[in-house]
Amino acid sequence: MGKEKINQYFNNIQANDQHLFVPYIVAGDGENGVQNLPERIQFLQDSGAAAIELGIPFSDPVADGPTIQEGSIRALEQGTTLKKVLDVLAEDKETRTIPIVLMTYVNPIFVFGIERFAAECERVGVDGIIIPDIPLEEEDLIAEALTTHNIAFIRLAALTSTPERLQEIARRSEGFLYAVAVKGTTGVRTSHEDNISTYLTTLKKHASVPVLAGFGVSNPQQAHELGAHCDGVIVGSKIVDLLHQGKKAKVRTLIEESINKQEVGT
Amino acid sequence: MTTYTMPDYRGRFGDFGGRFVPELLMPALLELEEAYKEAKKDDSFMEELDYYLKEYVGRETPLYEAKNLAKKLGSGRIFLKREDLNHTGAHKINNSIGQALLAKRMGKKKIVAETGAGQHGVATATVCALLDLECIVFMGELDVERQALNVFRMELLGAEVKSVAQGSGTLKDAVNEALRYWVSNVEDTHYILGSVVGPHPFPKIVRDFQAVIGQETKRQIQVHTGKLPNHIIAAVGGGSNAIGMFHPFIDDEAVKLYGVEAGGLGLASGKHAATLSAGETGVLHGTMTQLLQSESGQIKEAFSISAGLDYPGVGPEHSHLAASKRVTYDSITDEEALEAFQLLSKTEGIIPALESSHAIAYAIKLAKEVPANETIVINLSGRGDKDVQQVKNKLEER
């Protein structure tokens, strides 16, 4: 469970010479709300995902662009809460093989109770946590509870971070390191900044865990371009959008074409 | 006597405050903190700020004795701190001018701001026109409709107003969009946050720029009465006018401080903006503070007749001052505020902003309870010209 599970699952994929691909979905978005999670998780696992980033919807997601904002509103309108998501995850904990990483803004877990949250994550088989509004300066609110329950605390690095901060973020990250690849919010972009390869290379150098690039990544070509400088990608808005439109076959194609290194679009 | 030195180096006011923001913004917050520290030590910066406050904003503002009101209430002496007489009609410009000068000093050419009713947006657009800065103001869709004239005012001043359709289309959503814009343009843009909310160092910087209100009041009241006042009252939405007034008095423990929140249709109705009276601790817009939120940690919509108080959070320093009981927080309903709005207009010939009317309504209640030899100061944070249409409609509905 936790860090070891992410480590092992990633190793198996990388041993097959594949890029790591982590899809993001909003928990509770789509038909039947949170009840569709076991089926969606199974589908993404079968499609070749390395882990699933499960977004806990929040009313005020300042790091997110329009697509994920809208998905969050749809999920909240269906009554999604952190507790309901955890309860559903508990149901198929034993049969699920793919690592589960929760993405949540700090407020829903603060209100839930930090220690209670970490204990619940361990109980229901959550392996890692991403919290976009906890920078280095505020980590002590949650770090100890996550360590106690062996939950990987995945840190986010940014293109605006100073070299010293990048080094510290890379050093601390557990499970994997989330390299935010744009100066902005989540959402589809046609291209990334010129200095992106230097940034990813720097993070690779300092991190003891795999480095995944996310934000603005939406197609296999970008996955391969970025994947050349790190271990893989995280794709959010594009997946949320395709699932919302009911285009599951396209999600599968996107994942398959992104992970296989021989299918580089050259 | 202990000296009040909040916030600490992490931007904490006791259990509240902090910097709960994406890593992307951290370098900008650290840069701002450093630039502000340097600026405060730089005499030429402080002189420039003083120059604009005096010559452009029109400070100092009078501390006017409301004798007619006191007579009507049969109370002790009542003084109004006339922030309504500032250029652009409210206290907001004290902060906008300070932060705009700071932005220039940091070499930023673009300004982003949020606004609810439009007071902070207009103040910021004004100083950007003065200092030749590009200005983008985010405003909720609903507020754009309700305050069409202020939208035109900002455009006249050269600002670009962006309507925000997300969420409820009010101030909270405008802050979200301003933060998102800042995340995407952080290298050449400064965010002039309009209240003592948001991540450190904003609550400190905004407070310091607004503290001129309390500093002047402290001098002026001693000229009038030869001593400090017994009671000071200010309205609290995000809480910038209140902190600006209270801060210089925090160590003067004999002076009783009252923060008045918007009670809307009454606390029992659930339709209010009384964060400190009825909220729970949480994190919104980068700071830990009292919030109106659901049991699962989703932020609720605030409700008030006054757009300037219509915010589901409150400055972290207020949360601390409530927890430490240094300030008494209470709420005033829409109805009570409307009565006070009319009473001050008729007795003193001063039309107060609906925000400030909450403080006046509280003073009316307090005046009946305290001995007649005690002095009350009310922070009249803004003028009510912007509100007359809305008040007219409300009164006709009755």
CSV table of N, CA, C and O in Angstrom, one decimal, chain B residues 53 56-59 61-62 81-96 117-127 150 153 157 210 213 240-241 308 341 344 350-357 379-388:
chain,number,residue,atom,x,y,z
B,53,LEU,N,-1.4,60.5,-0.7
B,53,LEU,CA,-2.6,60.5,0.2
B,53,LEU,C,-3.1,61.9,0.5
B,53,LEU,O,-4.3,62.1,0.6
B,56,TYR,N,-3.7,63.9,-3.5
B,56,TYR,CA,-4.6,63.2,-4.5
B,56,TYR,C,-5.8,62.6,-3.8
B,56,TYR,O,-6.9,62.8,-4.3
B,57,VAL,N,-5.6,61.9,-2.7
B,57,VAL,CA,-6.7,61.2,-2.0
B,57,VAL,C,-7.5,62.3,-1.2
B,57,VAL,O,-8.7,62.2,-1.1
B,58,GLY,N,-6.8,63.3,-0.7
B,58,GLY,CA,-7.4,64.3,0.1
B,58,GLY,C,-7.4,64.1,1.6
B,58,GLY,O,-8.2,64.6,2.4
B,59,ARG,N,-6.4,63.3,2.1
B,59,ARG,CA,-6.3,63.1,3.5
B,59,ARG,C,-5.6,64.3,4.1
B,59,ARG,O,-4.9,65.0,3.5
B,61,THR,N,-8.7,62.8,6.5
B,61,THR,CA,-10.2,63.0,6.5
B,61,THR,C,-10.6,63.5,7.9
B,61,THR,O,-10.0,63.2,8.9
B,62,PRO,N,-11.7,64.3,7.9
B,62,PRO,CA,-12.2,64.8,9.2
B,62,PRO,C,-12.7,63.7,10.2
B,62,PRO,O,-13.1,62.6,9.7
B,81,LYS,N,-15.6,59.0,11.5
B,81,LYS,CA,-14.4,59.1,10.7
B,81,LYS,C,-14.8,59.2,9.2
B,81,LYS,O,-15.3,58.2,8.7
B,82,ARG,N,-14.5,60.3,8.6
B,82,ARG,CA,-15.1,60.6,7.3
B,82,ARG,C,-14.3,60.0,6.1
B,82,ARG,O,-13.9,60.7,5.2
B,83,GLU,N,-14.2,58.7,6.1
B,83,GLU,CA,-13.5,58.0,4.9
B,83,GLU,C,-14.3,58.2,3.6
B,83,GLU,O,-13.8,58.0,2.5
B,84,ASP,N,-15.6,58.6,3.8
B,84,ASP,CA,-16.4,58.8,2.6
B,84,ASP,C,-16.0,60.0,1.8
B,84,ASP,O,-16.3,60.2,0.7
B,85,LEU,N,-15.2,60.9,2.5
B,85,LEU,CA,-14.7,62.1,1.8
B,85,LEU,C,-13.4,61.9,1.0
B,85,LEU,O,-12.9,62.8,0.3
B,86,ASN,N,-12.9,60.7,1.0
B,86,ASN,CA,-11.7,60.4,0.2
B,86,ASN,C,-12.1,60.4,-1.3
B,86,ASN,O,-13.2,60.2,-1.7
B,87,HIS,N,-11.1,60.7,-2.2
B,87,HIS,CA,-11.3,60.6,-3.6
B,87,HIS,C,-11.8,59.2,-3.9
B,87,HIS,O,-11.3,58.2,-3.3
B,88,THR,N,-12.8,59.1,-4.8
B,88,THR,CA,-13.5,57.9,-5.2
B,88,THR,C,-14.5,57.4,-4.1
B,88,THR,O,-15.1,56.4,-4.3
B,89,GLY,N,-14.6,58.1,-3.0
B,89,GLY,CA,-15.7,57.9,-2.1
B,89,GLY,C,-15.7,56.8,-1.1
B,89,GLY,O,-16.7,56.5,-0.5
B,90,ALA,N,-14.5,56.3,-0.8
B,90,ALA,CA,-14.4,55.2,0.2
B,90,ALA,C,-13.0,55.1,0.7
B,90,ALA,O,-12.0,55.6,0.1
B,91,HIS,N,-12.8,54.2,1.7
B,91,HIS,CA,-11.4,54.0,2.2
B,91,HIS,C,-10.6,53.2,1.2
B,91,HIS,O,-9.4,53.1,1.4
B,92,LYS,N,-11.2,52.5,0.2
B,92,LYS,CA,-10.5,51.6,-0.6
B,92,LYS,C,-9.2,52.1,-1.2
B,92,LYS,O,-8.2,51.4,-1.4
B,93,ILE,N,-9.2,53.4,-1.6
B,93,ILE,CA,-8.1,54.0,-2.3
B,93,ILE,C,-6.8,54.1,-1.5
B,93,ILE,O,-5.7,54.1,-2.0
B,94,ASN,N,-7.0,54.1,-0.1
B,94,ASN,CA,-5.8,54.1,0.7
B,94,ASN,C,-4.9,52.9,0.4
B,94,ASN,O,-3.6,53.1,0.4
B,95,ASN,N,-5.5,51.8,0.2
B,95,ASN,CA,-4.8,50.6,-0.1
B,95,ASN,C,-4.4,50.5,-1.6
B,95,ASN,O,-3.2,50.2,-1.9
B,96,SER,N,-5.3,50.9,-2.5
B,96,SER,CA,-5.0,50.8,-3.9
B,96,SER,C,-3.7,51.7,-4.3
B,96,SER,O,-2.9,51.3,-5.0
B,117,ALA,N,-19.0,45.3,-5.5
B,117,ALA,CA,-19.9,46.3,-5.9
B,117,ALA,C,-19.2,47.3,-6.9
B,117,ALA,O,-19.8,47.9,-7.7
B,118,GLY,N,-17.8,47.3,-6.8
B,118,GLY,CA,-17.1,48.1,-7.7
B,118,GLY,C,-16.3,49.2,-7.1
B,118,GLY,O,-15.5,49.9,-7.7
B,119,GLN,N,-16.4,49.3,-5.7
B,119,GLN,CA,-15.6,50.4,-5.0
B,119,GLN,C,-14.1,50.2,-5.2
B,119,GLN,O,-13.3,51.1,-5.5
B,120,HIS,N,-13.7,48.9,-4.9
B,120,HIS,CA,-12.2,48.6,-5.0
B,120,HIS,C,-11.8,48.7,-6.5
B,120,HIS,O,-10.7,49.1,-6.8
B,121,GLY,N,-12.7,48.2,-7.3
B,121,GLY,CA,-12.3,48.3,-8.8
B,121,GLY,C,-12.1,49.7,-9.3
B,121,GLY,O,-11.2,50.0,-10.0
B,122,VAL,N,-13.0,50.6,-8.8
B,122,VAL,CA,-12.9,52.0,-9.2
B,122,VAL,C,-11.7,52.6,-8.6
B,122,VAL,O,-11.0,53.3,-9.3
B,123,ALA,N,-11.4,52.3,-7.4
B,123,ALA,CA,-10.2,52.9,-6.7
B,123,ALA,C,-9.0,52.4,-7.4
B,123,ALA,O,-8.0,53.2,-7.7
B,124,THR,N,-8.9,51.2,-7.8
B,124,THR,CA,-7.7,50.6,-8.4
B,124,THR,C,-7.6,51.1,-9.9
B,124,THR,O,-6.5,51.5,-10.3
B,125,ALA,N,-8.7,51.2,-10.6
B,125,ALA,CA,-8.7,51.8,-11.9
B,125,ALA,C,-8.2,53.2,-11.9
B,125,ALA,O,-7.4,53.7,-12.8
B,126,THR,N,-8.6,53.9,-10.9
B,126,THR,CA,-8.2,55.3,-10.7
B,126,THR,C,-6.7,55.5,-10.5
B,126,THR,O,-6.1,56.3,-11.2
B,127,VAL,N,-6.1,54.7,-9.6
B,127,VAL,CA,-4.7,54.9,-9.4
B,127,VAL,C,-3.9,54.3,-10.5
B,127,VAL,O,-2.8,54.8,-10.8
B,150,ASN,N,-20.8,51.6,-12.2
B,150,ASN,CA,-19.4,51.4,-11.8
B,150,ASN,C,-18.5,50.7,-12.9
B,150,ASN,O,-17.4,51.0,-13.0
B,153,ARG,N,-17.7,53.4,-15.1
B,153,ARG,CA,-16.7,54.3,-14.5
B,153,ARG,C,-15.3,53.7,-14.6
B,153,ARG,O,-14.4,54.4,-15.0
B,157,LEU,N,-12.0,55.1,-16.9
B,157,LEU,CA,-10.7,55.3,-16.3
B,157,LEU,C,-9.6,54.5,-17.0
B,157,LEU,O,-8.5,54.5,-16.6
B,210,GLN,N,-4.2,50.7,5.3
B,210,GLN,CA,-5.4,51.2,5.8
B,210,GLN,C,-5.3,51.8,7.3
B,210,GLN,O,-6.2,52.5,7.7
B,213,ILE,N,-6.2,55.2,8.8
B,213,ILE,CA,-7.5,55.6,9.3
B,213,ILE,C,-7.5,55.7,10.9
B,213,ILE,O,-7.9,56.7,11.5
B,240,SER,N,-11.3,45.3,5.7
B,240,SER,CA,-10.1,46.2,5.6
B,240,SER,C,-10.3,47.6,6.3
B,240,SER,O,-9.4,48.1,6.9
B,241,ASN,N,-11.6,48.1,6.2
B,241,ASN,CA,-11.8,49.4,6.9
B,241,ASN,C,-11.7,49.2,8.4
B,241,ASN,O,-11.2,50.1,9.1
B,308,GLY,N,-20.6,45.2,-0.7
B,308,GLY,CA,-19.3,45.3,-0.1
B,308,GLY,C,-19.0,44.3,1.1
B,308,GLY,O,-17.9,44.1,1.5
B,341,PHE,N,-29.2,54.0,7.4
B,341,PHE,CA,-28.9,54.7,6.2
B,341,PHE,C,-29.8,56.0,6.1
B,341,PHE,O,-29.3,57.1,5.9
B,344,LEU,N,-29.1,58.6,9.3
B,344,LEU,CA,-27.9,59.5,9.2
B,344,LEU,C,-28.1,60.5,8.1
B,344,LEU,O,-27.7,61.7,8.3
B,350,ILE,N,-25.6,63.4,5.8
B,350,ILE,CA,-24.6,62.6,5.2
B,350,ILE,C,-25.2,61.2,4.8
B,350,ILE,O,-25.8,60.5,5.6
B,351,ILE,N,-25.1,60.9,3.5
B,351,ILE,CA,-25.6,59.6,3.0
B,351,ILE,C,-24.5,58.6,3.1
B,351,ILE,O,-23.5,58.7,2.4
B,352,PRO,N,-24.6,57.7,4.0
B,352,PRO,CA,-23.6,56.7,4.2
B,352,PRO,C,-23.7,55.5,3.2
B,352,PRO,O,-24.8,55.2,2.8
B,353,ALA,N,-22.6,54.9,2.9
B,353,ALA,CA,-22.6,53.6,2.1
B,353,ALA,C,-23.4,52.6,2.9
B,353,ALA,O,-23.5,52.6,4.2
B,354,LEU,N,-24.0,51.6,2.2
B,354,LEU,CA,-24.8,50.6,3.0
B,354,LEU,C,-23.8,49.8,3.9
B,354,LEU,O,-24.3,49.3,4.9
B,355,GLU,N,-22.6,49.6,3.5
B,355,GLU,CA,-21.6,48.9,4.3
B,355,GLU,C,-21.5,49.7,5.7
B,355,GLU,O,-21.7,49.1,6.7
B,356,SER,N,-21.2,51.0,5.6
B,356,SER,CA,-21.0,51.8,6.8
B,356,SER,C,-22.3,51.9,7.6
B,356,SER,O,-22.3,52.1,8.8
B,357,SER,N,-23.5,51.8,6.9
B,357,SER,CA,-24.8,51.8,7.6
B,357,SER,C,-24.9,50.7,8.6
B,357,SER,O,-25.6,50.9,9.6
B,379,ASN,N,-16.5,54.3,12.1
B,379,ASN,CA,-15.8,54.5,10.9
B,379,ASN,C,-16.8,54.5,9.7
B,379,ASN,O,-17.5,53.5,9.4
B,380,LEU,N,-16.9,55.7,9.2
B,380,LEU,CA,-17.8,55.9,8.0
B,380,LEU,C,-17.0,55.6,6.8
B,380,LEU,O,-16.4,56.5,6.2
B,381,SER,N,-17.0,54.3,6.4
B,381,SER,CA,-16.0,53.9,5.4
B,381,SER,C,-16.2,54.4,4.0
B,381,SER,O,-15.3,54.4,3.2
B,382,GLY,N,-17.5,54.7,3.7
B,382,GLY,CA,-17.8,55.2,2.3
B,382,GLY,C,-19.1,55.9,2.2
B,382,GLY,O,-19.9,55.9,3.1
B,383,ARG,N,-19.2,56.6,1.1
B,383,ARG,CA,-20.4,57.4,0.9
B,383,ARG,C,-21.5,56.5,0.2
B,383,ARG,O,-21.2,55.6,-0.6
B,384,GLY,N,-22.7,56.9,0.3
B,384,GLY,CA,-23.8,56.1,-0.1
B,384,GLY,C,-24.4,56.4,-1.5
B,384,GLY,O,-25.4,55.8,-1.9
B,385,ASP,N,-23.7,57.3,-2.2
B,385,ASP,CA,-24.3,57.7,-3.6
B,385,ASP,C,-24.5,56.5,-4.4
B,385,ASP,O,-25.5,56.4,-5.2
B,386,LYS,N,-23.6,55.5,-4.4
B,386,LYS,CA,-23.7,54.3,-5.2
B,386,LYS,C,-24.9,53.5,-4.8
B,386,LYS,O,-25.3,52.6,-5.6
B,387,ASP,N,-25.4,53.7,-3.6
B,387,ASP,CA,-26.5,52.8,-3.1
B,387,ASP,C,-27.9,53.4,-3.2
B,387,ASP,O,-28.9,52.7,-2.9
B,388,VAL,N,-28.0,54.7,-3.6
B,388,VAL,CA,-29.3,55.3,-3.5
B,388,VAL,C,-30.4,54.7,-4.4
B,388,VAL,O,-31.5,54.5,-4.0
